[in-house]
Amino acid sequence: MRGSLTGKILEEHIVEGKLSPGEEVLIRVDQVLTQDATGTMAWLQFEAIGVPKVRVPLVVSYVDHNTLQTDFRNPDDHLFLRTAAAKYGAIFSPPGNGICHQLHLERFASPGTVLLGSDSHTPTAGGVGALAIGVGGSDVAIAMAGMPYGLKVPEVVRIFLTGRLRRPWVMAMDVVLELLRRLTVKGGVGKILEYCGPGVSDLSVTERATIANMGAELGATTSVFPSDERTRAFLEAQGRGDAWRPLKAEEEAEYSDEVRIDLGELQPLVARPHSPDDVVPVRELEGLRIDQVAIGSCTNSSYQNLKAVAAVLRGRRVGCDLAINPGSRQVLYMLAREGDLADIISSGARLLEPACGPCIGMGYAPPSGGVSLRSYNRNFRGRCGTPSAEVYLANPLTCAVSALRGALTDPRGSGMVLHWPEEPKKFPSDAVIFLPPSEDPESVKVMRGPNIRPVPLGKPLEGTIRGEVLLKLGDDVSTDDILPAGAYVLPLRSNVQEISKFTFSRIDPSFPERARKAGGFVVAGRNYGQGSSREHAAIAPMFLGVRAVIAKSFARIHRSNLINWGILPLEFERDEDYEAVGQGDALELREVLKGIEEGQIQAVLADGRHLRLRAQLTERERKLLRAGGLLAYAKEKLT
Ligand code: MIC
Ligand code: SF4
């Protein structure tokens, strides 16, 4: 990593530790973002730590995931977040402003800074050269309280870009779909993807942001682009030229690996159900009938993207349902001012509020067995709200052209002529409303509706853990599988007892009751917990009595969330031990406190068979587990 962009930013931020892969370092955090769905827990934890004011230069609390306000619970959450931000020193972004990552890129993200966010797509800010990391709610809570962030130093992989995208039909989305095709959803685990090469200057900041955003689907810790003249132009157009600084890797920088992509060779790609890495050329599926199309989300909702989409729709009619969720009020305002909105509306498309919307199953679910084409980043089964639906992911123009025909279409064959929109020289920065923190915080009362319940604490690790194997799962289990989101479940994010009733509800609705009765273990294959940063996927199982998860391997954010909530993440040393365990088996972990020091845990099944399980934990992680999780540990440390 020596000489790399990542290495430079980390060196400027290191507080303790050594920068070698696998080691843990503590780094200083410059900016924090929270969003409503993870934010209520994060802010409740911040309060529980008992620090009167945030101790990070910039904290922004966004509301974008659940803006439906279907009953008192959701607006109560919003009011809690708004008053907490005012009192504790954060900027508040009210519902309707837009999606946190797009807004943060527009208004706050800066080259060379470290941004921590309680959302897995926080790396979007890597588009301007920030080192932006998605983490769980407790990690941001303690960062807001002023403690440095504990990062397991990843390997740095160089993604070397050459050539130029064949615009307009081949888009930034195709770059990251190509990476997913080659590297899979596990390919980035334990890695930071650093972009460089002559192809970088072909990409605008928002195009870079699309690529950095969806690096989350590769499992990467983050993705980062250099800060160059295009970065400067973007920041100046946003009225934030002062935030610019040049930043790039040294010529002789060291990397652990390299991937080369010639942008000019790419074609429109599509990810098939139900994984973002099941990628094929659109041409292979040409003509596939679709029921609905959705364009937007934090991946593809920038001004340039939607302006191009509007140009495709101009004077034409959609052949199936189409919904568009712009990334921010700024984007929406520009589309309105320049007349593009009229083209969108007259095409028969539905215009949705600038918010996450259908991406997280908040409305616009496809019909039973329906086919949905989306410019979003995740197509896990059921995430769209309809378990039997099939969701495909493609670039925004593939989506727009396909919406006109009602069938999947390679846009290159459409015969349309389209000029790729220019980058604006000036963005209207006042189109977005941010509420500053109160100047008289003492007078602000934090409002807590009846659905906002206290945060439970994890239990300190015990010497012996007995229980049942409550569930045995395969590879790539996502946090959407562990704890679904969507319009029914999101209003419960501030109420652990209630939300825990939905744990694994799509896989086995009897799980919560069985877990409460017997307590014990979840067993899984590789990449357990991929996807979202929602710590509820750890808190709810902990609350129900899960004491350890035993898997072949873990996704980064979820593994940290488990530890943060006092659940022991253990790995199978041999695949045959995974085969040997069955759902319902009684299992005992012995001498656990000694075992975590040695890295090996004694595990014995009821019939006396032994399993070989690894506990690969850093010193800090062992401390957290012994204390019962991060919150318990932080309280201890700060008081
Ligand atoms: C997602 O895309 O899955 C979410 C919803 O944005 C999550 C956060 C959450 O579950 O609140 C994420 O990506 O971290
Ligand atoms: Fe929102 Fe979807 Fe982006 Fe998550 S992935 S932040 S739900 S738009």
XYZ file of C-alpha atoms and ligand atoms in Angstrom:
661
model
C 0.000 0.000 0.000
C 3.044 2.270 0.230
C 2.565 5.319 -2.005
C -1.041 4.470 -2.789
C -3.806 7.007 -2.414
C -5.313 4.873 0.335
C -1.973 4.665 2.136
C -1.576 8.455 1.985
C -5.036 9.160 3.406
C -4.662 6.519 6.109
C -1.225 7.825 7.112
C -2.693 11.299 7.603
C -5.378 9.843 9.859
C -3.638 7.152 11.834
C -3.818 7.538 15.612
C -2.481 4.156 16.690
C -1.176 1.003 15.032
C 0.817 0.008 11.973
C -0.325 0.137 8.364
C 0.091 -3.468 7.357
C -2.743 -5.584 5.978
C -4.582 -7.609 8.598
C -3.389 -5.431 11.512
C -5.838 -3.166 13.267
C -5.254 0.591 13.251
C -7.169 3.378 14.909
C -7.962 6.267 12.575
C -9.281 9.770 13.097
C -12.662 10.456 11.525
C -13.418 13.794 9.782
C -17.042 13.311 8.799
C -19.926 11.078 9.820
C -23.215 10.433 8.067
C -26.249 8.630 9.407
C -29.535 7.796 7.701
C -32.907 7.305 9.367
C -33.134 3.514 9.154
C -29.841 2.969 10.960
C -29.730 6.433 12.501
C -32.261 6.139 15.287
C -30.250 3.300 16.866
C -26.992 5.133 16.243
C -28.265 8.298 17.917
C -29.820 6.354 20.798
C -26.429 4.755 21.357
C -24.708 8.124 21.123
C -27.039 9.358 23.858
C -26.383 6.275 25.954
C -22.642 7.002 25.850
C -23.455 10.325 27.492
C -21.301 12.817 25.559
C -23.098 16.206 25.311
C -22.039 17.127 21.763
C -20.614 15.356 18.717
C -16.829 15.391 18.683
C -16.296 15.126 14.920
C -15.902 18.201 12.683
C -18.969 17.349 10.570
C -21.957 15.099 11.204
C -24.973 14.972 8.892
C -28.157 13.108 9.804
C -30.162 12.254 6.675
C -33.735 11.030 6.342
C -34.139 9.106 3.106
C -34.929 5.422 3.676
C -38.381 5.589 5.188
C -40.254 8.745 4.277
C -43.697 7.158 3.949
C -45.049 8.320 7.326
C -47.766 5.663 7.131
C -48.528 6.148 10.832
C -47.066 7.931 13.873
C -43.990 5.702 14.116
C -42.101 6.992 11.092
C -42.705 10.730 11.650
C -41.817 10.153 15.316
C -38.472 8.745 14.186
C -37.967 11.796 11.983
C -38.762 14.139 14.853
C -36.380 12.271 17.139
C -33.584 12.543 14.562
C -34.289 16.197 13.915
C -34.268 17.174 17.583
C -31.261 14.954 18.352
C -29.321 16.603 15.499
C -30.250 20.070 16.757
C -29.225 19.245 20.310
C -26.066 17.232 19.742
C -24.550 19.287 16.941
C -25.395 17.605 13.621
C -26.753 19.034 10.378
C -30.190 17.596 9.607
C -31.395 16.696 6.127
C -35.203 16.387 6.195
C -37.265 13.868 4.183
C -37.637 14.929 0.556
C -34.103 16.330 0.330
C -32.761 13.236 -1.335
C -30.648 10.137 -0.828
C -27.833 10.507 1.695
C -25.018 9.424 -0.628
C -25.984 11.668 -3.534
C -26.522 14.606 -1.169
C -23.271 14.010 0.644
C -21.374 13.905 -2.647
C -22.978 17.162 -3.743
C -22.683 19.154 -0.557
C -20.070 17.742 1.848
C -17.703 15.043 0.580
C -14.094 16.237 0.265
C -10.901 14.713 -1.127
C -8.536 13.209 1.416
C -11.017 13.076 4.289
C -12.188 10.020 6.206
C -15.964 9.635 6.169
C -17.744 7.026 8.258
C -21.401 6.302 7.506
C -24.003 3.965 8.929
C -24.889 2.720 5.467
C -23.036 0.279 3.266
C -23.009 2.623 0.256
C -21.070 5.339 2.083
C -18.126 4.631 -0.302
C -20.011 6.704 -2.920
C -17.968 9.657 -1.628
C -14.882 7.838 -2.963
C -15.928 9.496 -6.230
C -14.336 12.760 -5.005
C -11.349 11.073 -3.393
C -12.671 10.652 0.158
C -11.898 7.466 2.049
C -15.490 6.633 2.887
C -16.367 3.532 4.869
C -19.749 1.968 5.633
C -20.091 0.673 9.190
C -22.728 -0.297 11.722
C -24.653 2.138 13.925
C -22.559 1.539 17.041
C -19.366 2.269 15.147
C -20.693 5.667 14.075
C -22.085 6.329 17.551
C -18.692 5.949 19.186
C -17.013 7.871 16.359
C -19.457 10.731 16.990
C -18.470 10.542 20.637
C -14.909 11.260 19.547
C -13.309 7.828 19.636
C -11.135 6.865 16.657
C -12.375 4.142 14.334
C -10.793 0.679 14.533
C -10.046 -0.481 10.990
C -8.596 -3.843 10.076
C -6.098 -2.718 7.445
C -7.291 -4.039 4.082
C -5.187 -4.931 1.081
C -5.186 -2.274 -1.612
C -6.005 -3.429 -5.126
C -5.280 -1.254 -8.126
C -8.051 -1.008 -10.692
C -6.274 0.292 -13.762
C -8.579 1.978 -16.272
C -7.688 2.713 -19.869
C -9.713 3.886 -22.869
C -12.993 5.790 -22.946
C -16.554 4.706 -22.338
C -18.590 4.383 -25.500
C -21.190 6.889 -24.396
C -24.059 7.351 -24.206
C -25.160 3.725 -24.104
C -22.239 2.254 -22.197
C -22.197 3.831 -18.762
C -20.305 3.884 -15.458
C -22.697 1.218 -14.169
C -21.223 -1.174 -16.755
C -17.724 -0.669 -15.337
C -18.775 -1.903 -11.932
C -21.011 -4.654 -13.344
C -17.954 -5.859 -15.264
C -15.976 -5.940 -12.014
C -18.785 -7.895 -10.339
C -18.801 -10.317 -13.255
C -15.078 -10.895 -12.862
C -14.613 -10.751 -9.092
C -18.049 -11.786 -7.665
C -19.764 -10.492 -4.525
C -16.917 -11.905 -2.418
C -14.120 -10.488 -4.591
C -13.616 -7.266 -2.654
C -13.816 -8.593 0.907
C -10.874 -7.309 2.953
C -9.831 -4.977 0.135
C -9.882 -1.334 -0.860
C -10.261 -0.786 -4.584
C -8.185 2.116 -5.768
C -8.834 3.428 -9.265
C -6.120 4.870 -11.466
C -4.818 4.927 -15.017
C -5.552 7.169 -17.992
C -9.203 6.044 -18.140
C -9.990 7.826 -14.857
C -9.974 11.253 -16.495
C -12.690 10.074 -18.889
C -15.091 9.762 -15.951
C -16.999 12.606 -14.313
C -17.243 12.740 -10.518
C -20.787 11.388 -10.517
C -19.753 8.547 -12.836
C -16.904 7.741 -10.444
C -19.420 7.865 -7.610
C -21.588 5.248 -9.351
C -18.601 2.911 -9.505
C -17.484 3.591 -5.925
C -21.060 3.146 -4.714
C -21.457 -0.318 -6.102
C -18.065 -1.427 -4.877
C -20.152 -2.265 -1.805
C -21.624 -5.180 -3.781
C -18.106 -6.547 -4.274
C -17.782 -6.650 -0.490
C -14.956 -4.087 -0.596
C -14.126 -1.981 2.462
C -14.300 0.991 0.132
C -13.380 2.270 -3.330
C -11.477 5.454 -3.989
C -10.696 7.652 -6.998
C -7.929 10.235 -7.285
C -8.802 13.909 -6.925
C -7.945 15.702 -10.182
C -9.056 18.583 -12.386
C -12.478 16.985 -12.918
C -12.886 16.774 -9.164
C -11.962 20.428 -8.905
C -14.490 21.354 -11.624
C -17.245 19.394 -9.852
C -16.538 20.968 -6.467
C -16.338 24.442 -7.983
C -19.650 23.886 -9.778
C -21.097 22.939 -6.402
C -19.745 26.209 -4.961
C -17.243 24.240 -2.862
C -13.992 24.879 -4.698
C -12.264 25.395 -1.320
C -12.716 21.733 -0.475
C -10.533 20.670 -3.407
C -7.003 19.367 -3.075
C -5.114 17.278 -5.614
C -4.552 13.691 -4.584
C -3.160 10.713 -6.407
C -1.014 7.664 -5.922
C 2.749 7.737 -6.510
C 4.003 6.227 -9.757
C 5.775 3.455 -7.855
C 2.932 2.800 -5.381
C 2.619 -0.784 -4.131
C -0.556 -2.807 -4.507
C -1.482 -6.348 -3.546
C -3.154 -7.008 -6.876
C -4.241 -5.345 -10.091
C -7.300 -5.528 -12.331
C -7.241 -3.860 -15.754
C -10.299 -2.599 -17.565
C -10.384 -1.010 -21.001
C -13.441 1.258 -20.813
C -13.719 1.264 -24.607
C -14.269 -2.501 -24.687
C -17.261 -2.522 -22.376
C -20.830 -3.088 -23.490
C -24.187 -2.704 -21.688
C -24.395 -5.399 -19.022
C -27.162 -6.742 -16.824
C -27.142 -8.604 -13.482
C -29.668 -11.426 -13.372
C -31.746 -12.430 -10.354
C -30.871 -12.801 -7.506
C -27.309 -11.601 -7.207
C -25.491 -8.471 -8.427
C -22.624 -10.646 -9.702
C -24.656 -12.836 -12.042
C -23.731 -10.550 -14.924
C -24.167 -11.101 -18.676
C -24.312 -8.768 -21.712
C -27.780 -7.241 -22.182
C -27.638 -8.600 -25.727
C -27.839 -12.169 -24.400
C -31.239 -11.506 -22.841
C -32.557 -9.189 -25.559
C -36.360 -9.249 -25.720
C -36.986 -10.537 -22.186
C -40.470 -9.278 -21.271
C -40.518 -6.906 -18.285
C -43.352 -5.678 -16.098
C -41.747 -2.654 -14.574
C -38.623 -0.500 -14.653
C -37.158 1.676 -11.893
C -34.444 4.272 -12.458
C -32.562 6.064 -9.689
C -31.273 4.976 -6.223
C -27.964 6.133 -4.759
C -26.166 4.372 -7.624
C -27.604 6.103 -10.682
C -29.643 9.170 -9.844
C -27.304 12.019 -10.715
C -28.199 14.962 -12.931
C -26.317 13.637 -15.968
C -27.921 10.214 -15.690
C -31.477 11.485 -15.382
C -31.031 14.214 -17.976
C -29.988 11.499 -20.451
C -32.941 9.338 -19.388
C -35.316 12.273 -19.967
C -33.853 12.755 -23.443
C -34.618 9.121 -24.296
C -38.183 9.515 -23.039
C -38.782 12.827 -24.857
C -41.762 12.564 -27.194
C -42.165 8.821 -26.549
C -44.473 6.629 -24.445
C -43.495 3.888 -22.009
C -44.457 0.297 -22.832
C -44.513 -0.877 -19.201
C -44.480 0.741 -15.757
C -41.594 3.114 -15.168
C -40.739 4.926 -11.935
C -37.922 7.408 -11.418
C -36.505 8.465 -8.045
C -34.068 11.395 -8.443
C -31.088 11.373 -6.086
C -31.630 14.796 -4.629
C -33.728 17.903 -4.623
C -30.903 19.576 -6.528
C -31.213 17.035 -9.343
C -35.001 17.296 -9.354
C -34.868 21.081 -9.365
C -32.498 21.144 -12.346
C -34.639 18.679 -14.294
C -37.648 20.870 -13.592
C -35.907 24.105 -14.507
C -34.568 22.739 -17.766
C -37.845 21.184 -18.898
C -36.716 17.544 -18.616
C -39.372 16.830 -16.064
C -42.054 17.561 -18.650
C -40.501 14.905 -20.905
C -40.482 12.409 -18.062
C -44.072 13.130 -17.113
C -45.479 13.068 -20.642
C -43.812 9.711 -21.330
C -46.149 8.136 -18.777
C -43.392 7.562 -16.188
C -44.121 7.909 -12.488
C -42.065 10.422 -10.615
C -41.130 9.400 -7.071
C -39.809 11.549 -4.256
C -36.016 11.897 -4.032
C -35.504 9.057 -1.513
C -34.488 5.382 -1.464
C -38.016 4.253 -2.339
C -38.334 0.983 -4.289
C -34.643 0.147 -3.770
C -35.402 -0.829 -0.193
C -38.906 -2.124 -0.840
C -40.720 1.076 0.110
C -43.495 0.767 -2.440
C -43.490 -0.039 -6.173
C -43.149 -3.778 -5.507
C -43.478 -5.840 -8.702
C -46.518 -8.112 -9.155
C -46.269 -11.803 -8.171
C -43.704 -13.491 -10.372
C -43.106 -10.133 -12.079
C -39.928 -9.062 -13.832
C -38.414 -5.763 -12.731
C -35.488 -3.979 -14.378
C -33.691 -1.464 -12.165
C -30.690 0.839 -12.299
C -30.149 0.044 -8.599
C -27.397 -1.883 -6.827
C -28.998 -4.924 -5.180
C -31.328 -7.599 -6.498
C -31.413 -10.044 -3.587
C -34.543 -12.181 -3.539
C -37.493 -10.426 -1.913
C -35.724 -7.091 -1.323
C -38.105 -5.381 -3.768
C -41.048 -6.477 -1.590
C -42.219 -9.420 -3.738
C -40.470 -12.709 -2.939
C -41.490 -14.306 -6.256
C -40.314 -11.366 -8.385
C -37.203 -11.409 -10.561
C -35.078 -8.276 -10.404
C -32.441 -7.401 -13.029
C -29.919 -4.572 -12.692
C -28.656 -2.463 -15.607
C -27.458 1.018 -16.522
C -30.051 3.849 -16.556
C -30.222 4.114 -20.359
C -30.672 0.379 -20.827
C -33.510 0.790 -18.324
C -35.037 3.772 -20.143
C -34.892 2.215 -23.620
C -36.236 -1.095 -22.271
C -39.104 0.733 -20.538
C -40.217 2.111 -23.910
C -40.406 -1.362 -25.413
C -41.563 -3.258 -22.310
C -38.707 -5.671 -23.011
C -35.016 -5.821 -22.161
C -33.167 -4.028 -24.946
C -29.543 -3.341 -25.721
C -29.814 0.442 -26.163
C -27.125 0.392 -28.879
C -29.580 -1.267 -31.201
C -32.395 1.218 -30.566
C -31.467 3.474 -33.482
C -31.875 6.542 -31.263
C -29.388 9.367 -31.396
C -28.522 10.809 -28.026
C -25.917 13.329 -26.954
C -24.412 12.687 -23.563
C -25.306 15.715 -21.398
C -22.579 18.183 -20.442
C -21.516 18.477 -16.839
C -23.102 21.637 -15.416
C -20.809 24.613 -14.803
C -22.887 25.534 -11.783
C -25.197 23.465 -9.617
C -27.971 25.322 -7.784
C -26.719 24.692 -4.268
C -29.650 26.416 -2.568
C -32.191 23.939 -3.961
C -31.560 21.709 -0.946
C -32.606 22.406 2.623
C -30.285 21.566 5.493
C -31.074 22.460 9.084
C -28.038 23.563 11.096
C -27.608 22.451 14.709
C -29.214 24.635 17.360
C -27.298 27.617 18.728
C -28.918 26.991 22.071
C -28.710 23.202 22.462
C -29.614 23.321 26.165
C -33.109 24.456 25.251
C -33.733 21.657 22.749
C -35.786 18.718 23.983
C -35.171 15.452 22.168
C -38.607 14.132 21.196
C -39.199 10.414 21.644
C -42.387 8.818 20.349
C -43.798 5.694 22.005
C -42.244 3.368 19.400
C -38.731 4.554 20.240
C -37.477 2.044 22.793
C -34.230 1.915 24.754
C -31.269 0.133 23.193
C -30.607 -3.321 24.654
C -27.061 -4.251 25.654
C -25.181 -7.352 24.600
C -24.067 -9.916 27.188
C -20.424 -10.344 28.191
C -18.945 -13.506 26.717
C -19.256 -16.600 28.914
C -16.817 -19.445 29.414
C -19.262 -22.093 28.226
C -21.962 -21.535 25.623
C -24.641 -24.192 25.175
C -27.503 -24.106 22.737
C -29.059 -25.402 19.573
C -28.109 -24.977 15.936
C -31.168 -22.867 15.191
C -30.687 -22.505 11.459
C -28.332 -23.911 8.853
C -27.848 -21.750 5.761
C -25.807 -21.741 2.550
C -23.455 -19.170 0.963
C -24.009 -15.419 0.440
C -26.782 -14.960 3.006
C -27.575 -11.227 2.918
C -28.687 -8.979 5.754
C -31.951 -8.662 3.796
C -32.367 -12.415 4.489
C -31.485 -12.024 8.163
C -33.705 -9.038 8.811
C -35.802 -7.775 5.894
C -36.515 -4.096 5.319
C -39.527 -2.809 3.351
C -42.625 -0.881 4.297
C -43.771 -3.268 7.078
C -40.502 -3.692 8.895
C -38.692 -0.331 8.550
C -41.068 1.493 10.955
C -39.751 -0.862 13.659
C -36.085 0.093 13.414
C -36.292 1.980 16.748
C -37.927 -0.914 18.560
C -35.725 -3.976 18.891
C -38.286 -6.158 20.641
C -40.814 -5.676 17.843
C -38.381 -5.859 14.927
C -36.818 -9.046 16.305
C -40.068 -10.856 15.421
C -39.060 -10.538 11.749
C -35.647 -12.175 12.138
C -35.166 -14.658 9.267
C -38.908 -14.308 8.625
C -38.517 -14.942 4.898
C -36.468 -18.089 5.446
C -38.094 -19.626 8.522
C -40.885 -17.763 10.319
C -40.532 -20.106 13.331
C -36.988 -18.814 13.968
C -37.749 -16.059 16.526
C -39.751 -18.351 18.760
C -37.309 -21.238 18.542
C -34.394 -18.901 19.242
C -36.097 -17.408 22.273
C -36.731 -20.891 23.697
C -33.455 -22.655 23.015
C -30.888 -19.906 22.298
C -27.746 -20.898 20.454
C -26.208 -20.698 17.035
C -26.677 -19.864 13.374
C -24.580 -21.886 10.918
C -23.818 -20.627 7.403
C -21.552 -20.936 4.370
C -19.340 -18.276 2.821
C -19.820 -14.484 2.873
C -22.424 -14.532 5.643
C -24.112 -11.139 6.108
C -23.332 -9.529 2.740
C -25.132 -6.342 1.782
C -26.537 -3.745 4.100
C -24.859 -2.293 7.188
C -28.036 -2.619 9.262
C -26.888 -3.601 12.729
C -30.412 -4.803 13.438
C -29.312 -7.988 11.656
C -27.040 -8.508 14.678
C -29.069 -6.821 17.444
C -32.252 -8.801 16.762
C -30.556 -12.244 16.798
C -28.638 -11.197 19.944
C -31.901 -10.122 21.562
C -33.459 -13.498 20.694
C -30.585 -15.456 22.232
C -28.122 -16.166 19.398
C -24.655 -16.339 21.022
C -22.446 -17.236 18.070
C -22.606 -17.439 14.292
C -20.480 -20.175 12.762
C -19.769 -19.660 9.063
C -17.216 -20.506 6.387
C -16.550 -16.746 6.078
C -18.169 -13.392 6.845
C -18.880 -10.098 5.084
C -16.921 -7.263 6.697
C -19.599 -4.917 8.066
C -21.809 -7.669 9.398
C -18.903 -9.409 11.114
C -18.116 -6.148 12.952
C -21.775 -5.687 13.824
C -21.876 -9.167 15.376
C -18.879 -8.351 17.555
C -20.286 -4.919 18.373
C -23.335 -6.667 19.788
C -21.539 -9.429 21.648
C -22.151 -12.267 19.169
C -19.099 -14.426 18.553
C -18.231 -14.879 14.831
C -16.533 -18.269 14.373
C -15.189 -19.832 11.203
C -15.138 -23.480 10.164
C -11.586 -24.670 9.723
C -12.687 -27.591 7.535
C -15.606 -27.750 5.107
C -16.512 -31.243 6.369
C -17.383 -29.790 9.771
C -19.924 -27.532 8.075
C -21.380 -30.683 6.475
C -21.392 -32.497 9.837
C -23.619 -29.962 11.598
C -27.376 -30.177 11.203
C -30.185 -27.846 12.136
C -31.525 -28.789 15.577
C -28.200 -30.257 16.804
C -27.227 -29.440 20.378
C -23.805 -27.816 20.511
C -21.491 -26.775 23.320
C -18.602 -24.303 23.093
C -16.076 -24.890 25.901
C -13.476 -22.652 27.527
C -14.492 -19.835 25.248
C -12.592 -17.062 27.026
C -9.358 -19.024 26.728
C -10.268 -20.090 23.196
C -10.619 -16.562 21.855
C -7.092 -15.786 23.074
C -5.726 -18.846 21.300
C -7.814 -18.405 18.160
C -9.374 -21.880 18.435
C -12.643 -22.831 20.067
C -13.534 -26.277 21.378
C -16.947 -27.172 20.021
C -18.643 -30.457 20.830
C -21.866 -31.872 19.389
C -24.256 -33.906 21.594
C -22.908 -37.202 20.192
C -19.370 -36.270 21.185
C -18.053 -35.260 17.757
C -15.684 -32.289 17.785
C -15.768 -29.379 15.327
C -12.671 -27.331 14.500
C -13.630 -23.672 14.753
C -11.400 -20.629 14.382
C -11.837 -17.364 16.294
C -9.768 -14.845 14.332
C -10.095 -11.754 16.480
C -7.982 -8.690 17.086
C -7.162 -7.601 20.635
C -9.777 -4.841 20.416
C -12.431 -7.273 19.191
C -11.703 -9.622 22.100
C -12.139 -6.707 24.488
C -15.487 -5.827 22.927
C -16.741 -9.403 23.187
C -15.643 -9.716 26.809
C -17.478 -6.474 27.624
C -20.688 -7.511 25.829
C -20.245 -5.331 22.754
C -19.087 -1.916 21.659
C -21.625 0.167 23.532
C -20.899 -1.513 26.842
C -17.176 -1.159 26.170
C -17.392 2.509 25.151
C -19.448 3.388 28.211
C -16.828 1.709 30.372
C -14.003 3.512 28.602
C -15.499 7.005 28.454
C -16.761 7.156 32.028
C -29.535 -0.958 1.881
O -29.249 -0.531 0.767
O -29.653 -2.167 2.137
C -29.703 0.029 3.013
C -31.113 0.024 3.387
O -29.344 1.318 2.573
C -28.782 -0.403 4.146
C -28.966 0.296 5.416
C -30.160 -0.152 6.188
O -30.524 -1.314 6.181
O -30.681 0.719 6.892
C -27.315 -0.359 3.806
O -26.965 -0.514 2.668
O -26.472 -0.271 4.709
Fe -31.000 3.832 -0.241
Fe -30.968 1.825 -1.931
Fe -28.896 3.379 -1.701
Fe -29.487 1.703 0.287
S -28.874 1.161 -1.763
S -28.901 3.877 0.462
S -31.703 1.751 0.171
S -30.920 3.983 -2.453
